[in-house]
C-alpha atoms as a PDB file:
ATOM      1  CA  UNK A   1      12.192  22.645  -7.258  1.00  0.00           C
ATOM      2  CA  UNK A   2      10.652  20.014  -9.270  1.00  0.00           C
ATOM      3  CA  UNK A   3       8.488  19.596 -12.053  1.00  0.00           C
ATOM      4  CA  UNK A   4       6.129  16.541 -12.580  1.00  0.00           C
ATOM      5  CA  UNK A   5       3.752  15.662 -15.774  1.00  0.00           C
ATOM      6  CA  UNK A   6       0.539  13.515 -13.769  1.00  0.00           C
ATOM      7  CA  UNK A   7      -0.905  11.943 -16.528  1.00  0.00           C
ATOM      8  CA  UNK A   8      -4.591  10.099 -15.706  1.00  0.00           C
ATOM      9  CA  UNK A   9      -4.909   7.414 -18.435  1.00  0.00           C
ATOM     10  CA  UNK A  10      -7.156   5.029 -16.165  1.00  0.00           C
ATOM     11  CA  UNK A  11     -10.921   5.500 -17.186  1.00  0.00           C
ATOM     12  CA  UNK A  12     -14.094   5.828 -14.848  1.00  0.00           C
ATOM     13  CA  UNK A  13     -15.099   1.814 -15.247  1.00  0.00           C
ATOM     14  CA  UNK A  14     -13.804   0.094 -12.013  1.00  0.00           C
ATOM     15  CA  UNK A  15     -12.512   0.185  -8.547  1.00  0.00           C
ATOM     16  CA  UNK A  16      -9.234   0.384 -10.002  1.00  0.00           C
ATOM     17  CA  UNK A  17      -9.398   2.581 -12.409  1.00  0.00           C
ATOM     18  CA  UNK A  18     -11.131   5.097  -9.126  1.00  0.00           C
ATOM     19  CA  UNK A  19      -7.745   4.245  -7.300  1.00  0.00           C
ATOM     20  CA  UNK A  20      -5.818   5.165 -10.011  1.00  0.00           C
ATOM     21  CA  UNK A  21      -7.847   8.812 -10.236  1.00  0.00           C
ATOM     22  CA  UNK A  22      -7.293   9.316  -6.413  1.00  0.00           C
ATOM     23  CA  UNK A  23      -3.427   8.583  -6.243  1.00  0.00           C
ATOM     24  CA  UNK A  24      -3.134  10.957  -9.459  1.00  0.00           C
ATOM     25  CA  UNK A  25      -4.864  13.465  -7.535  1.00  0.00           C
ATOM     26  CA  UNK A  26      -3.370  13.484  -4.804  1.00  0.00           C
ATOM     27  CA  UNK A  27       0.393  13.513  -5.733  1.00  0.00           C
ATOM     28  CA  UNK A  28      -0.600  16.415  -7.858  1.00  0.00           C
ATOM     29  CA  UNK A  29      -2.023  18.115  -4.842  1.00  0.00           C
ATOM     30  CA  UNK A  30       1.156  17.747  -3.311  1.00  0.00           C
ATOM     31  CA  UNK A  31       3.140  19.192  -5.629  1.00  0.00           C
ATOM     32  CA  UNK A  32       1.161  21.765  -6.136  1.00  0.00           C
ATOM     33  CA  UNK A  33       1.630  22.871  -2.358  1.00  0.00           C
ATOM     34  CA  UNK A  34       5.694  22.675  -2.774  1.00  0.00           C
ATOM     35  CA  UNK A  35       6.585  25.268  -2.830  1.00  0.00           C
ATOM     36  CA  UNK A  36       8.557  26.079  -5.929  1.00  0.00           C
ATOM     37  CA  UNK A  37       8.009  22.858  -7.693  1.00  0.00           C
ATOM     38  CA  UNK A  38       5.909  22.702 -11.033  1.00  0.00           C
ATOM     39  CA  UNK A  39       2.975  20.926 -11.963  1.00  0.00           C
ATOM     40  CA  UNK A  40       0.602  19.807 -15.026  1.00  0.00           C
ATOM     41  CA  UNK A  41      -2.191  17.826 -14.224  1.00  0.00           C
ATOM     42  CA  UNK A  42      -3.380  15.678 -17.759  1.00  0.00           C
ATOM     43  CA  UNK A  43      -6.331  13.761 -18.062  1.00  0.00           C
ATOM     44  CA  UNK A  44      -5.685  11.479 -21.722  1.00  0.00           C
ATOM     45  CA  UNK A  45      -6.544   8.644 -22.981  1.00  0.00           C
ATOM     46  CA  UNK A  46      -9.975   7.335 -21.208  1.00  0.00           C
ATOM     47  CA  UNK A  47      -8.983   9.402 -18.256  1.00  0.00           C
ATOM     48  CA  UNK A  48     -10.895  12.361 -19.940  1.00  0.00           C
ATOM     49  CA  UNK A  49     -14.205  10.584 -18.838  1.00  0.00           C
ATOM     50  CA  UNK A  50     -13.343  12.126 -15.491  1.00  0.00           C
ATOM     51  CA  UNK A  51     -13.569  15.839 -15.623  1.00  0.00           C
ATOM     52  CA  UNK A  52     -17.694  15.098 -15.877  1.00  0.00           C
ATOM     53  CA  UNK A  53     -17.391  13.388 -12.986  1.00  0.00           C
ATOM     54  CA  UNK A  54     -15.110  15.471 -10.893  1.00  0.00           C
ATOM     55  CA  UNK A  55     -17.006  18.111 -11.949  1.00  0.00           C
ATOM     56  CA  UNK A  56     -19.716  17.333  -9.933  1.00  0.00           C
ATOM     57  CA  UNK A  57     -20.114  18.639  -6.485  1.00  0.00           C
ATOM     58  CA  UNK A  58     -21.318  15.487  -5.546  1.00  0.00           C
ATOM     59  CA  UNK A  59     -18.323  13.345  -6.203  1.00  0.00           C
ATOM     60  CA  UNK A  60     -16.593  12.118  -3.564  1.00  0.00           C
ATOM     61  CA  UNK A  61     -12.849  13.859  -5.178  1.00  0.00           C
ATOM     62  CA  UNK A  62     -14.523  16.944  -6.051  1.00  0.00           C
ATOM     63  CA  UNK A  63     -12.887  19.045  -3.473  1.00  0.00           C
ATOM     64  CA  UNK A  64      -9.270  17.338  -4.392  1.00  0.00           C
ATOM     65  CA  UNK A  65      -9.705  18.259  -7.930  1.00  0.00           C
ATOM     66  CA  UNK A  66     -10.682  21.292  -6.986  1.00  0.00           C
ATOM     67  CA  UNK A  67      -7.423  21.908  -5.224  1.00  0.00           C
ATOM     68  CA  UNK A  68      -5.436  21.068  -8.487  1.00  0.00           C
ATOM     69  CA  UNK A  69      -7.726  22.614 -10.884  1.00  0.00           C
ATOM     70  CA  UNK A  70      -5.335  25.864 -11.912  1.00  0.00           C
ATOM     71  CA  UNK A  71      -2.944  22.665 -12.916  1.00  0.00           C
ATOM     72  CA  UNK A  72      -5.529  20.676 -14.892  1.00  0.00           C
ATOM     73  CA  UNK A  73      -5.420  20.214 -18.903  1.00  0.00           C
ATOM     74  CA  UNK A  74      -7.271  17.416 -20.574  1.00  0.00           C
ATOM     75  CA  UNK A  75      -6.001  15.610 -24.507  1.00  0.00           C
ATOM     76  CA  UNK A  76      -8.152  17.912 -27.018  1.00  0.00           C
ATOM     77  CA  UNK A  77      -8.235  14.802 -29.194  1.00  0.00           C
ATOM     78  CA  UNK A  78      -9.680  12.030 -26.554  1.00  0.00           C
ATOM     79  CA  UNK A  79     -11.991  14.461 -25.166  1.00  0.00           C
ATOM     80  CA  UNK A  80     -13.819  14.798 -28.625  1.00  0.00           C
ATOM     81  CA  UNK A  81     -13.165  10.542 -29.050  1.00  0.00           C
ATOM     82  CA  UNK A  82     -14.328   9.743 -25.766  1.00  0.00           C
ATOM     83  CA  UNK A  83     -17.134  12.095 -26.133  1.00  0.00           C
ATOM     84  CA  UNK A  84     -16.461  14.519 -23.112  1.00  0.00           C
ATOM     85  CA  UNK A  85     -15.721  17.360 -25.094  1.00  0.00           C
ATOM     86  CA  UNK A  86     -18.796  19.855 -24.091  1.00  0.00           C
ATOM     87  CA  UNK A  87     -18.497  18.871 -20.620  1.00  0.00           C
ATOM     88  CA  UNK A  88     -14.894  20.102 -20.712  1.00  0.00           C
ATOM     89  CA  UNK A  89     -15.376  22.855 -22.671  1.00  0.00           C
ATOM     90  CA  UNK A  90     -18.317  23.568 -20.040  1.00  0.00           C
ATOM     91  CA  UNK A  91     -15.792  23.081 -16.901  1.00  0.00           C
ATOM     92  CA  UNK A  92     -13.194  25.701 -18.958  1.00  0.00           C
ATOM     93  CA  UNK A  93     -10.555  22.921 -19.116  1.00  0.00           C
ATOM     94  CA  UNK A  94      -7.416  24.312 -21.293  1.00  0.00           C
ATOM     95  CA  UNK A  95      -7.622  21.242 -24.236  1.00  0.00           C
ATOM     96  CA  UNK A  96      -3.923  20.777 -25.171  1.00  0.00           C
ATOM     97  CA  UNK A  97      -2.983  19.363 -28.665  1.00  0.00           C
ATOM     98  CA  UNK A  98       1.055  19.891 -29.363  1.00  0.00           C
ATOM     99  CA  UNK A  99       0.910  16.628 -31.179  1.00  0.00           C
ATOM    100  CA  UNK A 100      -1.672  15.900 -33.690  1.00  0.00           C
ATOM    101  CA  UNK A 101      -4.428  16.764 -31.351  1.00  0.00           C
ATOM    102  CA  UNK A 102      -2.601  15.039 -28.231  1.00  0.00           C
ATOM    103  CA  UNK A 103      -0.211  16.372 -25.334  1.00  0.00           C
ATOM    104  CA  UNK A 104       3.536  16.224 -26.468  1.00  0.00           C
ATOM    105  CA  UNK A 105       5.171  14.201 -23.473  1.00  0.00           C
ATOM    106  CA  UNK A 106       8.381  14.912 -25.808  1.00  0.00           C
ATOM    107  CA  UNK A 107       7.933  18.536 -25.185  1.00  0.00           C
ATOM    108  CA  UNK A 108       7.021  18.051 -21.135  1.00  0.00           C
ATOM    109  CA  UNK A 109      10.785  15.314 -21.063  1.00  0.00           C
ATOM    110  CA  UNK A 110      12.689  18.164 -23.224  1.00  0.00           C
ATOM    111  CA  UNK A 111      11.183  20.653 -20.396  1.00  0.00           C
ATOM    112  CA  UNK A 112      12.841  18.493 -17.023  1.00  0.00           C
ATOM    113  CA  UNK A 113       9.493  17.439 -16.390  1.00  0.00           C
ATOM    114  CA  UNK A 114       8.934  14.104 -14.443  1.00  0.00           C
ATOM    115  CA  UNK A 115       6.094  11.788 -16.623  1.00  0.00           C
ATOM    116  CA  UNK A 116       4.476  10.296 -14.017  1.00  0.00           C
ATOM    117  CA  UNK A 117       1.098   7.719 -15.262  1.00  0.00           C
ATOM    118  CA  UNK A 118      -1.707   7.150 -13.818  1.00  0.00           C
END
């Protein structure tokens, strides 16, 4: 049994960022589909900008995003800072704010999650 916290930090500005997103989503799906594994997919920092993009059914990675939707969370502070709070709320994505508005990486480590960043 593996436990992984996949954190998408890449923004939406470049082809490289899109590649990092795709790899993060693929990794999350692999964990989600493996019986006994646990995964948390966290959009943080500029990565929060992906939520409205991925909610669009015409986006190339919409289907992949939907396949891990139950494991998706968003940094509460960064959703506001990057002006995507409304889209996050519309998508009913869980906001996390355990550490001054941000996800608690320490809590994830304490819970034996491997931290993987993209």
